[in-house]
Short mmCIF file of C-alpha atoms in Angstrom, two decimals:
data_model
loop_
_atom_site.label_atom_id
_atom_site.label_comp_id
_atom_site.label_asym_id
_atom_site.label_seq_id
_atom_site.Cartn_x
_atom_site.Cartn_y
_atom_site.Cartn_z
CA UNK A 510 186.24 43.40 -187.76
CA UNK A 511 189.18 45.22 -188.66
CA UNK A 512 192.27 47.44 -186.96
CA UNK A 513 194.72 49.64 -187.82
CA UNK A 514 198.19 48.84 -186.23
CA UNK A 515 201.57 50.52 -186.17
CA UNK A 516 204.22 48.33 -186.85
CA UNK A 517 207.79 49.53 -187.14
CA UNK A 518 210.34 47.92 -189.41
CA UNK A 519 214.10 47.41 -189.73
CA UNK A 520 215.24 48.19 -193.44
CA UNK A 521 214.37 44.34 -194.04
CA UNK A 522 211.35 45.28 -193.59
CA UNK A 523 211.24 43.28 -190.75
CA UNK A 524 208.21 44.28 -188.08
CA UNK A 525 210.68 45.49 -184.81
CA UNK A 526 207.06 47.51 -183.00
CA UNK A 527 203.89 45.33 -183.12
CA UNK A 528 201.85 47.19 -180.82
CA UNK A 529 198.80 44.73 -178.92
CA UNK A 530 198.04 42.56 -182.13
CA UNK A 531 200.61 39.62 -180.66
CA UNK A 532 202.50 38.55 -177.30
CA UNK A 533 205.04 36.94 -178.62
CA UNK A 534 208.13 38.30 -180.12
CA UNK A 535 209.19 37.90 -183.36
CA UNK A 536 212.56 36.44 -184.28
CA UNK A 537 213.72 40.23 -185.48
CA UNK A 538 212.61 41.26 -182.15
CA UNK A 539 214.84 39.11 -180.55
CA UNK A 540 217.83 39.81 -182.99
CA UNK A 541 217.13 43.65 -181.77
CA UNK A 542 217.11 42.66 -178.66
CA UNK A 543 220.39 40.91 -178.41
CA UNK A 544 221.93 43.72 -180.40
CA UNK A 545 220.58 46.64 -177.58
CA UNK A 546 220.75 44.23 -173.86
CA UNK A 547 224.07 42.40 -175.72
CA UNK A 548 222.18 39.45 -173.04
CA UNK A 549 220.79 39.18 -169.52
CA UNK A 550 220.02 42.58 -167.97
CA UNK A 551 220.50 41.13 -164.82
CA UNK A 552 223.39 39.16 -165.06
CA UNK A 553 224.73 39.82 -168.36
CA UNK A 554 223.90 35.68 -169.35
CA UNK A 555 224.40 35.47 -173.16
CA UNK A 556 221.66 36.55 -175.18
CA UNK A 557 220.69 32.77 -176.58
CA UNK A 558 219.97 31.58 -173.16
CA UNK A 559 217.22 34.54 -172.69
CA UNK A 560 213.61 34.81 -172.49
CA UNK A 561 211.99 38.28 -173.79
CA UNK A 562 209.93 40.35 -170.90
CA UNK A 563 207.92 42.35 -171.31
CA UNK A 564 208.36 45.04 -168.76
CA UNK A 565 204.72 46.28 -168.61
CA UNK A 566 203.47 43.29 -168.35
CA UNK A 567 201.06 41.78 -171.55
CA UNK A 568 198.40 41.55 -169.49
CA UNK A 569 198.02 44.67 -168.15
CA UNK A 570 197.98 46.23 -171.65
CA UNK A 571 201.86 46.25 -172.10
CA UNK A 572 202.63 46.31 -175.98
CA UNK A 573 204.97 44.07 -177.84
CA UNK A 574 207.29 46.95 -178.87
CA UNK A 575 211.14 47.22 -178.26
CA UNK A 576 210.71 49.80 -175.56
CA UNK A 577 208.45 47.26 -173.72
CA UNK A 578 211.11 44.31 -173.99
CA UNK A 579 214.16 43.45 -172.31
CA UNK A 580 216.07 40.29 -172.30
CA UNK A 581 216.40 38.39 -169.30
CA UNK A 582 217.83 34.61 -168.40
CA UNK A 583 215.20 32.02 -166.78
CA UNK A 584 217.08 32.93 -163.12
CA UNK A 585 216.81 36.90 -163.70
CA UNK A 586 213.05 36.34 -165.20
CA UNK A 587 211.75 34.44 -162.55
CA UNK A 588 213.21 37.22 -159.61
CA UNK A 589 211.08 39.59 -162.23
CA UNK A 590 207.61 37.80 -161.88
CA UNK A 591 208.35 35.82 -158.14
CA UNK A 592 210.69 37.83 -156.24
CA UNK A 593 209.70 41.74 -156.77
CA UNK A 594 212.66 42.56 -159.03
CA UNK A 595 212.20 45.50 -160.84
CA UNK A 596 213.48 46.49 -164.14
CA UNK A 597 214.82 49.58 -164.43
CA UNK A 598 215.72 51.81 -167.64
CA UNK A 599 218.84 54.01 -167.09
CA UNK A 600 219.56 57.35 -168.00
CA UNK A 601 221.60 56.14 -171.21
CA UNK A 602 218.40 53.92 -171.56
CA UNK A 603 220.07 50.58 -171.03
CA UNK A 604 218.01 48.00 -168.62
CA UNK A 605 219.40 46.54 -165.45
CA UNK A 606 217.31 44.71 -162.49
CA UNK A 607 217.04 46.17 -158.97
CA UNK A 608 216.21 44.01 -155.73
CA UNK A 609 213.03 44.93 -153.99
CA UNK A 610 213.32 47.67 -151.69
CA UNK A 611 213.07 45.96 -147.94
CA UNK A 612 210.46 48.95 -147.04
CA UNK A 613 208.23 47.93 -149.37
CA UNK A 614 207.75 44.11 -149.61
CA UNK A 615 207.03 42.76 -152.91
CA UNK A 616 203.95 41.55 -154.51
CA UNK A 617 203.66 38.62 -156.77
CA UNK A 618 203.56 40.39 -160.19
CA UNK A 619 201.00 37.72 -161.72
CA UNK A 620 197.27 37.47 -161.14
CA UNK A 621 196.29 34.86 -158.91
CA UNK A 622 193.74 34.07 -161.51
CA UNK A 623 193.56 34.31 -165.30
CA UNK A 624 191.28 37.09 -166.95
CA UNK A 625 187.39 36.25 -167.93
CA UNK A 626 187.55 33.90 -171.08
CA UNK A 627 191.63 32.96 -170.21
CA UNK A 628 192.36 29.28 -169.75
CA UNK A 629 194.61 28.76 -166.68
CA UNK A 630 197.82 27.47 -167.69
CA UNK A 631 199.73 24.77 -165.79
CA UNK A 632 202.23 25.77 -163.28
CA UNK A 633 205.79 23.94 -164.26
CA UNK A 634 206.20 23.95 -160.76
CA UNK A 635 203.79 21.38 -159.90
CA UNK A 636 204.97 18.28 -160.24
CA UNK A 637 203.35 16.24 -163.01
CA UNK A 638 200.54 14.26 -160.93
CA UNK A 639 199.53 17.88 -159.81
CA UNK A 640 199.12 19.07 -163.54
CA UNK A 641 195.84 18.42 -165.75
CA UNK A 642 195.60 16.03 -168.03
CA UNK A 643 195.74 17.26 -171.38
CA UNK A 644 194.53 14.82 -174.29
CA UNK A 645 197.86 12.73 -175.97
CA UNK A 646 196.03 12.01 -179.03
CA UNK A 647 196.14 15.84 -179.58
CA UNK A 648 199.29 17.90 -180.37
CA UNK A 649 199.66 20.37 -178.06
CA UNK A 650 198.26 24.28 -177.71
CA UNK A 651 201.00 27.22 -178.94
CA UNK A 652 200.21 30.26 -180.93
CA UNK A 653 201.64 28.33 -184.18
CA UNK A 654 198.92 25.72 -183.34
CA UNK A 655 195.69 27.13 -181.98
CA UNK A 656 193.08 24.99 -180.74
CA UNK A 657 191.09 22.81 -183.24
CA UNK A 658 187.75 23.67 -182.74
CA UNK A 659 186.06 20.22 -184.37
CA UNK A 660 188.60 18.55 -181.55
CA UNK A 661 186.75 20.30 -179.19
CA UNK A 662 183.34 19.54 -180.16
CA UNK A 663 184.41 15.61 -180.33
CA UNK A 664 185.00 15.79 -176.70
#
């Protein structure tokens, strides 16, 4: 199987656009990022202490682009996904985070359940005895270190 996918590049030649093929942003991304939002879009936290968000969200089809991502600080992001905040792009195209609107209550942004074929992922609000055990012996799951397959098949 094979795909064609946009990517745009600084004059580095470093991918800034990345369309669907990956979530996570790449460290040019986030230099871009802290160049454009100069921080928090919420409340203006420096830009090292950020997360990236992507503002339609990843799984709902949202691409890994620059004009999908804003920076926000752990406080700001979790408003975003728990407490209805919405970000919203200004007429000089800079991002900034409005409350909920009291008329409209807000909805929890994330689905209660993970898509067909998506492992749930632990809540870091649970406290430890609440999580699942993972396996010590094995490093643990990121996108640098997929899931060893012959690990799997031992178990």
């Amino acid at each position: 199987d094979a795909g064609v996918v946009r990517v745009i590049t600084t004059g580095a030649s470093q991918p800034l656009d990345v369309g669907r093929e990956t979530r996570v942003v790449s460290a040019a991304q986030r230099r871009a990022l802290a160049v454009r939002d100069g921080g928090c879009v919420g409340c203006h936290a420096p830009g090292g202490w950020c997360e990236a968000h992507h503002v339609r969200h990843w799984l709902d089809g949202g691409p890994t682009d620059l004009d999908n991502l804003l920076l926000a600080c752990a406080g700001c992001h979790r408003d975003i996904h728990d407490r209805g905040w919405e970000p919203v792009r200004g007429p000089d195209s800079h991002w900034s985070l409005h409350p909920p609107d009291p008329a409209h209550p807000p909805h929890d942004a994330r689905p209660p359940h993970p898509p067909p074929g998506q492992p749930r992922l632990p809540n870091p609000a649970l406290p430890n005895s609440a999580r699942p055990e993972r396996d010590r012996r094995q490093p643990p799951v990121t996108p640098f270190r997929p899931v060893d397959p012959l690990a799997l098949a031992l178990t």
